[in-house]
Coordinates of C-alpha atoms in Angstrom, one line a residue:
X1 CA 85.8 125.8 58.3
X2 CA 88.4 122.8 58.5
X3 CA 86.6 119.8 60.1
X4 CA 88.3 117.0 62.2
X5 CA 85.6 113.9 63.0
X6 CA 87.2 110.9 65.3
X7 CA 85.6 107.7 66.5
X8 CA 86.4 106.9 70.1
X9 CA 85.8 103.3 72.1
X10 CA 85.7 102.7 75.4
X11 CA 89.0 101.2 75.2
X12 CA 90.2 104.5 73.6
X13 CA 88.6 105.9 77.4
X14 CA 90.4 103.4 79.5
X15 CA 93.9 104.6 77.7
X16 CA 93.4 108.0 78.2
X17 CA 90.7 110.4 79.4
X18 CA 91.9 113.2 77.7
X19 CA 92.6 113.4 73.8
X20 CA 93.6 116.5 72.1
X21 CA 93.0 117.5 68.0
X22 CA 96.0 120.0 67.2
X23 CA 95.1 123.1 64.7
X24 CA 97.2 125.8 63.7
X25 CA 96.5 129.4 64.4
X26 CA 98.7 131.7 61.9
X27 CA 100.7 135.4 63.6
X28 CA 98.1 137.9 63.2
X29 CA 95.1 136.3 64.2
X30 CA 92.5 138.1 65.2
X31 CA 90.7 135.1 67.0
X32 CA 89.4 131.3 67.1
X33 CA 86.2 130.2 67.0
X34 CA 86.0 126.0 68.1
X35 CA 82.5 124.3 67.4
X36 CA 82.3 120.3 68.0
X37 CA 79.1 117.8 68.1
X38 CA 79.1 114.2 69.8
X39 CA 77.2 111.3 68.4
X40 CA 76.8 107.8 70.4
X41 CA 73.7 107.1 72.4
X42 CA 74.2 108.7 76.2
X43 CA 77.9 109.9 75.6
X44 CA 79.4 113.1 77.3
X45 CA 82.6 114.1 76.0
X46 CA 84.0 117.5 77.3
X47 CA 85.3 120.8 76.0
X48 CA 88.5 122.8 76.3
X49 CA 90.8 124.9 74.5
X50 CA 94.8 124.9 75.2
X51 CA 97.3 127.1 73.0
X52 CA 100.8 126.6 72.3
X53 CA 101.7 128.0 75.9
X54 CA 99.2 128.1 78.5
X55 CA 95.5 126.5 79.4
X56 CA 92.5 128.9 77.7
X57 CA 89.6 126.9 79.0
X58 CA 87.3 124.9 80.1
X59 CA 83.5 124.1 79.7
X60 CA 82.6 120.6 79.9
X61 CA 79.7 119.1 78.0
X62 CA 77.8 122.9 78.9
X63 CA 78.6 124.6 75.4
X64 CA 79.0 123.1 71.5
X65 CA 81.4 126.1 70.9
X66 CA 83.7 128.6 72.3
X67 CA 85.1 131.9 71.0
X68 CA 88.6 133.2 71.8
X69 CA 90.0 136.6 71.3
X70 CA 92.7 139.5 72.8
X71 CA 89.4 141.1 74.5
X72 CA 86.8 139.1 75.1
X73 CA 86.4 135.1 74.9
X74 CA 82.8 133.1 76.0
X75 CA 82.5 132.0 79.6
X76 CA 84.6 129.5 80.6
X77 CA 87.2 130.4 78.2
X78 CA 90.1 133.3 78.7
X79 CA 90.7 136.1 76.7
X80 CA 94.3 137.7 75.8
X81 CA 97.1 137.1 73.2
X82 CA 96.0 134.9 70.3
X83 CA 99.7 133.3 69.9
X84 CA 100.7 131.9 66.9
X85 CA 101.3 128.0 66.6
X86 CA 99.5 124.8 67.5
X87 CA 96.5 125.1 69.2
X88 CA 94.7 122.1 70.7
X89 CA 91.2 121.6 71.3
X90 CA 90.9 118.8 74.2
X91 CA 88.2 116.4 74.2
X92 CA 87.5 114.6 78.0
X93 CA 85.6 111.2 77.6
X94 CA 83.2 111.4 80.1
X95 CA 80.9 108.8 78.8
X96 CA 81.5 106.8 76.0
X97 CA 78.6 104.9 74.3
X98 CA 79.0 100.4 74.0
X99 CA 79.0 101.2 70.4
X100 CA 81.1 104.7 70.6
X101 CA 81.3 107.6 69.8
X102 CA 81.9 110.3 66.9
X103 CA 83.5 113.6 68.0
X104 CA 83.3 116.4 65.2
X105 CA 85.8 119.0 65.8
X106 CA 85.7 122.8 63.4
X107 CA 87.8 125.6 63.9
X108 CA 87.3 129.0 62.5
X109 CA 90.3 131.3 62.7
X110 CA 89.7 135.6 62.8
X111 CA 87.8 137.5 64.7
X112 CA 84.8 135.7 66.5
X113 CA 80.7 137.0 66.3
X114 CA 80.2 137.2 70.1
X115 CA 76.9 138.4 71.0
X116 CA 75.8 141.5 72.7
X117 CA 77.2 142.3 75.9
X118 CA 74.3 142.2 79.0
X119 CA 73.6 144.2 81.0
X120 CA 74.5 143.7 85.0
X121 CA 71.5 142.7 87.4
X122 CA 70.6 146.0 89.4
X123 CA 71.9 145.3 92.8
X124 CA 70.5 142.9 95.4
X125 CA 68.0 143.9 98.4
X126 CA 69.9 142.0 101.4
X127 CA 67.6 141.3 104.3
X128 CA 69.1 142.0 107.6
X129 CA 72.0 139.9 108.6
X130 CA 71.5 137.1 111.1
X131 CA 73.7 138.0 114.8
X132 CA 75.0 135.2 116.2
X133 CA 77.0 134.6 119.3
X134 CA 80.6 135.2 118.7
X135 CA 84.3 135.5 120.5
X136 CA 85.3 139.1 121.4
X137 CA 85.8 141.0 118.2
X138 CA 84.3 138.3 115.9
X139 CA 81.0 137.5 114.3
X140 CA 80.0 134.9 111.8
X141 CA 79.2 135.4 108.4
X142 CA 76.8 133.4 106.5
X143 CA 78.4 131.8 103.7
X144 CA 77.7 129.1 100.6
X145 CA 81.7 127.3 99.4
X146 CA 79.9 125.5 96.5
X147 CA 78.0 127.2 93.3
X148 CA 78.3 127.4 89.5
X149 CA 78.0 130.3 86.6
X150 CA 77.9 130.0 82.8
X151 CA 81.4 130.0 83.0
X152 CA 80.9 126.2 83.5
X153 CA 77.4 124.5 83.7
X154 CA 75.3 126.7 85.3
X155 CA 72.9 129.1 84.3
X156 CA 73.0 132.8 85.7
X157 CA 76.2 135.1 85.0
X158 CA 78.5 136.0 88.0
X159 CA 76.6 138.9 88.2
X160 CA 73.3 137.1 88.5
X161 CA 74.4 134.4 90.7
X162 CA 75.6 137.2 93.1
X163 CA 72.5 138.8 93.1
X164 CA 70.8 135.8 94.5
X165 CA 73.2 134.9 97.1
X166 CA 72.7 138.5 98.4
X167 CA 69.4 138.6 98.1
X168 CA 69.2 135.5 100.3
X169 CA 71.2 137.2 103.3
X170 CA 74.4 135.6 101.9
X171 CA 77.7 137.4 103.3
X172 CA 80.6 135.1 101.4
X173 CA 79.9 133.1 98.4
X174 CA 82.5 131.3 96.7
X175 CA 82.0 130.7 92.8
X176 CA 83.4 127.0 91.7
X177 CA 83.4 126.7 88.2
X178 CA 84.6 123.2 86.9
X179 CA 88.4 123.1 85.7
X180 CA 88.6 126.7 85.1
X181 CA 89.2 130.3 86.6
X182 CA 87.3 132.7 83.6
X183 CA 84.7 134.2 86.5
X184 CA 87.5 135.2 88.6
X185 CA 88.1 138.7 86.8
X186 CA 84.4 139.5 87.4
X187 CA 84.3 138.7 90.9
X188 CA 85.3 142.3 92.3
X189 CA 82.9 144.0 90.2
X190 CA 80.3 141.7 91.1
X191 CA 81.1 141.6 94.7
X192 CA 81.0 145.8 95.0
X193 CA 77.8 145.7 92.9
X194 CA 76.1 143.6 94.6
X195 CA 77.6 144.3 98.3
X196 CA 78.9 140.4 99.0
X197 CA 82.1 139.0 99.9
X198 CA 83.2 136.7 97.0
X199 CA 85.9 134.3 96.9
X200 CA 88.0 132.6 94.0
X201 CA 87.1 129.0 93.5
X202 CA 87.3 126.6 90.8
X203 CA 86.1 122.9 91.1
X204 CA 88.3 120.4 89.6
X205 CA 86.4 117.3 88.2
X206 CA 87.3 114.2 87.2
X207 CA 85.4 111.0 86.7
X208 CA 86.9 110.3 89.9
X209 CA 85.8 112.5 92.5
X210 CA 85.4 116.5 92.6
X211 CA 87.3 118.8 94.9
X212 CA 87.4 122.8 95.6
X213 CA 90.4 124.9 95.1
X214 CA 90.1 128.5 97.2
X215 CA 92.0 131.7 96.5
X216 CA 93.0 133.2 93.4
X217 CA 95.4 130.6 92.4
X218 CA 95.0 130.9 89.1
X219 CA 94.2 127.5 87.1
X220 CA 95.0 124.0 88.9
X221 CA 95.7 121.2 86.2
X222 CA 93.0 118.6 86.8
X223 CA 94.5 116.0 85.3
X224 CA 97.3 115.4 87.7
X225 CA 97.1 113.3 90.7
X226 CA 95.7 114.7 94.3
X227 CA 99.2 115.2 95.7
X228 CA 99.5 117.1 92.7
X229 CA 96.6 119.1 93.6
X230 CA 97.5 119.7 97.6
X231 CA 100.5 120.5 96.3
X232 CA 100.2 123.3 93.9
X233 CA 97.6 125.0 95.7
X234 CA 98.9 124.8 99.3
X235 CA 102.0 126.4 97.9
X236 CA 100.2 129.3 96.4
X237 CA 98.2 129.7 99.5
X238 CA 94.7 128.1 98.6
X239 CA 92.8 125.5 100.3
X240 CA 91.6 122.3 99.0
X241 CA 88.4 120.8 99.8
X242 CA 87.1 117.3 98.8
X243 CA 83.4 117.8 97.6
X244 CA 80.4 115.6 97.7
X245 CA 82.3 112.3 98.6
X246 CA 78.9 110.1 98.4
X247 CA 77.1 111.8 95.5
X248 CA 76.8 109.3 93.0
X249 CA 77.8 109.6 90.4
X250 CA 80.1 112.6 91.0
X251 CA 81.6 110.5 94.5
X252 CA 85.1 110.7 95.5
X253 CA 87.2 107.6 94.7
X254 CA 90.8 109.5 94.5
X255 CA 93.1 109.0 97.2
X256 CA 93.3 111.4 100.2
X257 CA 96.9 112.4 100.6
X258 CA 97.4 113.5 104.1
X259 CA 97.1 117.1 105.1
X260 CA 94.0 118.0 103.3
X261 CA 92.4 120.8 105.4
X262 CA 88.7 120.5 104.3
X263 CA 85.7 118.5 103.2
X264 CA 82.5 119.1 102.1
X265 CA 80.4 116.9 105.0
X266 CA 77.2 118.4 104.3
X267 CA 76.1 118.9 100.1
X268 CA 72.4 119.6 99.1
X269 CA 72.6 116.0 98.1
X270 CA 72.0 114.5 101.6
X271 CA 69.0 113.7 102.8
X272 CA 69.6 115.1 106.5
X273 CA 68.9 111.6 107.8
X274 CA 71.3 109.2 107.3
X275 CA 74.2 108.8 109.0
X276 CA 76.6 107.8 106.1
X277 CA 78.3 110.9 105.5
X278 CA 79.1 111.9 109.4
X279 CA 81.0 108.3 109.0
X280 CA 82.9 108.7 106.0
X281 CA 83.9 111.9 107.1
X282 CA 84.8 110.3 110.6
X283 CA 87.0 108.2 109.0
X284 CA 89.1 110.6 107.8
X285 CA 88.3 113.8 110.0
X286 CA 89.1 117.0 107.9
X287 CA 87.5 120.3 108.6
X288 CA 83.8 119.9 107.7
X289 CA 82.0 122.5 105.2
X290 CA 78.8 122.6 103.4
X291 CA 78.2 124.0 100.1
X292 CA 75.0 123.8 97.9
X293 CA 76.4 123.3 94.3
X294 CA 74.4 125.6 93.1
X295 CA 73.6 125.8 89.6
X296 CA 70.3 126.6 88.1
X297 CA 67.2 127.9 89.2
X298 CA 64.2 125.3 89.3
X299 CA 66.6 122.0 89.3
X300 CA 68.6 122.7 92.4
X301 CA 68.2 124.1 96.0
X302 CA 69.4 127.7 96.6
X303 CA 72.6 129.2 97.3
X304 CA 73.1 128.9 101.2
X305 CA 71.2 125.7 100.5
X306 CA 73.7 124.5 103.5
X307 CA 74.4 127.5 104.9
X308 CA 78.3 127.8 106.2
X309 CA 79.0 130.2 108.9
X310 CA 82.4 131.3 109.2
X311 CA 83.6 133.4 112.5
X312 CA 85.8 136.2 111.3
X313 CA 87.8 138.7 113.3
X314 CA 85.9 141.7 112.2
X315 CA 83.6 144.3 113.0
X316 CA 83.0 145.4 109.5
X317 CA 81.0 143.5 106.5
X318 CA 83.4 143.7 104.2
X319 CA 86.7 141.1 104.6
X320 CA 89.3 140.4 102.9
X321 CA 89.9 136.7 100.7
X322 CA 92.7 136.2 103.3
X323 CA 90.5 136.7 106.0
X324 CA 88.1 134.0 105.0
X325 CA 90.7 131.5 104.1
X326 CA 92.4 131.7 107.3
X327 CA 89.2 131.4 109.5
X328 CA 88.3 128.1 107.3
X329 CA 91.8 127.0 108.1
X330 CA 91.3 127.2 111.5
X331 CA 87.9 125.4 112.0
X332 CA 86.0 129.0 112.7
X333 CA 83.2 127.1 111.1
X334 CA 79.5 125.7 111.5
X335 CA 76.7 124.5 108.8
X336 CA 73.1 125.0 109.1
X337 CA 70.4 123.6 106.8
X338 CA 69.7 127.6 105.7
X339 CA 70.4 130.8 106.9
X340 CA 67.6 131.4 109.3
X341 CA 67.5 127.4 110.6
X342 CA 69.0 126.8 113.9
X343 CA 72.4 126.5 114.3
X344 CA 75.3 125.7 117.0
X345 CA 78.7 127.9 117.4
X346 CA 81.3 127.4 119.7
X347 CA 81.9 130.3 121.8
X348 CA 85.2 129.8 123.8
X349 CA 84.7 126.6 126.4
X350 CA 81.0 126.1 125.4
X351 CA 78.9 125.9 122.8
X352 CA 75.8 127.7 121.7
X353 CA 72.7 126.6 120.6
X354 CA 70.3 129.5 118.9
X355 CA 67.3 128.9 117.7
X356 CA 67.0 125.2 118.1
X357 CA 64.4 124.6 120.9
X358 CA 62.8 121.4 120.7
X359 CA 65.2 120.0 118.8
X360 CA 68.2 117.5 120.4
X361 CA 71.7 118.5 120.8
X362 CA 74.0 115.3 120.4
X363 CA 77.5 116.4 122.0
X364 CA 81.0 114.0 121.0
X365 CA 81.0 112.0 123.8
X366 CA 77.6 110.7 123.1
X367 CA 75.4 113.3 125.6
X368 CA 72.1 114.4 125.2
X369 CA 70.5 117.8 125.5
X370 CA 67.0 118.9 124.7
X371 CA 67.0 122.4 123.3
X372 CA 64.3 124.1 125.7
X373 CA 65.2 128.1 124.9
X374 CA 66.1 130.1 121.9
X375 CA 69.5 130.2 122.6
X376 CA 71.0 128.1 125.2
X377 CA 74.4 127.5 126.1
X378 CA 76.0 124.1 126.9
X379 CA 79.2 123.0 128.0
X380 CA 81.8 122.8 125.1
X381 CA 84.0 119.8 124.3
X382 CA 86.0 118.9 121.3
X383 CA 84.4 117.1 118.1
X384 CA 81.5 116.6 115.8
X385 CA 78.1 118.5 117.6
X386 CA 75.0 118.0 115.4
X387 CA 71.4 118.6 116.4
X388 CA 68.5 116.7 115.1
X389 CA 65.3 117.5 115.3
X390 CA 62.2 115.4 116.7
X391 CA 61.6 113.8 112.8
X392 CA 65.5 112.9 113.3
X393 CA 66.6 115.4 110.8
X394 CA 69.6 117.4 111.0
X395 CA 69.6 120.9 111.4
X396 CA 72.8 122.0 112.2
X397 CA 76.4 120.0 112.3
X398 CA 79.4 122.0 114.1
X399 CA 83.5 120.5 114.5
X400 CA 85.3 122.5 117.8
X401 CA 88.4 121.8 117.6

């Protein structure tokens, strides 16, 4: 197989993130198989595959090789037309070591040795849904905007990471793969099998911050600029999200164009205690969601790991991608630290508290309540609700608008 090794600096990463090694893929070809190995002490450098046309994939520092071909390609990656011409492999310097790095780079053209195709988990046990009090003709759906397959880093298939979400009374799940939209063809097999609402998602990550794209966009370019970003997906009818501002070492320092609808105020990264992400996102004030970035088993927290709920017009539990987007885009939302923690909704001029007694309802204008019943209803106003509990944690955040 032909072999291309480079030597990167960390002046050849302050140039230019992204560097590319060109190969050529002859008509005919049944396939290309891309291996590559890193060298340097604690340097990342990240996969992906473009052809002479169009983006084929993404992976990250998750896999040391990927497989393309008309029917199938390896997670992360896209199958379809193996078009003759110049291929390039790109290489993202994520990390570069003081001394550098060597990137090794082999190519293999014809048909690639994939291995044997799994099997789908049997379908997920779902415990009963949580009711929660809802506008006429609504109810809320429990929901997770923030997880990860093997189509990036992360460890279960789409079908496995489905069958968890369910299994954990999960109604919506969006799958966010880094920088690329492979799991998107699964997710209507996955979502019948398994008896879930999923939505398209991809994560786009730079060393710069991390934001959501929802909808079935097809593939954003994540190495254009935010506006960029807002831009392409708006137009196609997605919604953006800025993730984890705060999360070293994955925090956002981009700019934030205006007219970004949503950001992720609570991640499985805060503590529930301090205060520093209710101000950053006061600062900017966007439509708060929580997601869990799920990814493995063991390592993380658990898909609805913040729990979103999401207040759809609809009787039935089956909804439509559209559906979900335009309730998010509306501010039809609350977080709660699980599915079965307490949790406030707003229910036309007031909002609900269920579930929370004992614990402290802080309202926007600075007001007080103690929680004394199951469910108790207080006066609504618009803003940021939260209630903490008597260890001052937070147990559930809610923006009505």
């Amino acid at each position: 197989m032909p072999e291309i090794t480079r030597t990167y600096s960390r002046k050849d990463q302050e140039e230019s993130i992204y560097h590319y090694v060109p190969f050529d893929v002859p008509v005919g070809s049944a396939g290309v198989t891309i291996t590559y190995s890193v060298s340097g002490f604690m340097s990342v450098v990240d996969l992906g595959i473009f052809d002479p046309v169009d983006f084929r994939g993404w992976t990250g520092s998750a896999r040391s090789i990927a497989m393309i071909s008309p029917e199938r390609a390896t997670p992360g990656y896209l199958p379809g037309v193996i078009r003759q011409g110049t291929w390039f492999v790109a290489l993202g310097l994520h990390r570069v070591a003081e001394e550098g790095t060597q990137v090794s780079v082999t190519w293999k053209i014809g048909k690639p040795d994939f291995p044997a195709v799994v099997t789908p988990a049997p379908a997920a046990t779902r415990p009963p849904r949580r009711t929660l009090p809802a506008r006429a003709g609504c109810r809320w759906f429990a929901s997770d905007f923030h997880t990860h397959s093997e189509h990036s880093d992360g460890a279960l298939s789409v079908f496995e990471l489905t069958r968890l979400a369910t299994s954990r009374g999960l109604e919506i799940l969006a799958i966010t793969d880094h920088n690329n939209t492979s799991h998107h063809a699964l997710l209507p097999a996955a979502a019948k099998h398994h008896g879930i609402n999923l939505i398209a998602g991809q994560e786009l990550t730079t060393d710069t911050g991390h934001a959501n794209a929802f909808g079935k966009i097809e593939w954003v370019d994540f190495r254009e600029a935010t506006q960029s970003w807002l831009d392409n997906i708006t137009s196609r009818g997605g919604l953006l999200s800025i993730n984890h501002p705060l999360a070293a070492p994955c925090g956002w320092a981009r700019d934030i164009p205006q007219g970004i609808p949503l950001m992720e105020l609570w991640h499985s990264s805060w503590d529930r205690m301090s205060e520093e992400p209710i101000e950053w996102w006061d600062s900017r004030r966007a439509i708060p969601i929580g997601g869990s970035d799920f990814h493995r088993l063991g390592s993380d927290g658990l898909p609805g790991e913040p729990t979103t709920w999401v207040e759809i017009a609809s009787d039935e539990d089956e909804v439509t991608e559209e559906q979900i987007l335009n309730a998010l885009s509306h501010g039809r939302v609350s977080i709660s630290g699980d599915v079965n923690d307490p949790v406030i909704v707003p229910v036309d001029d007031e909002v609900v508290v269920d579930g929370g007694e004992g614990c402290t309802l802080h309202a926007p204008n600075g007001a007080k309540t103690l929680i004394t019943s199951d469910r108790q209803n207080v006066k609504g106003a618009t803003g940021l609700y939260s209630l903490i509990d008597a260890k001052g944690i937070y147990q559930s955040l809610c923006y009505r608008m």
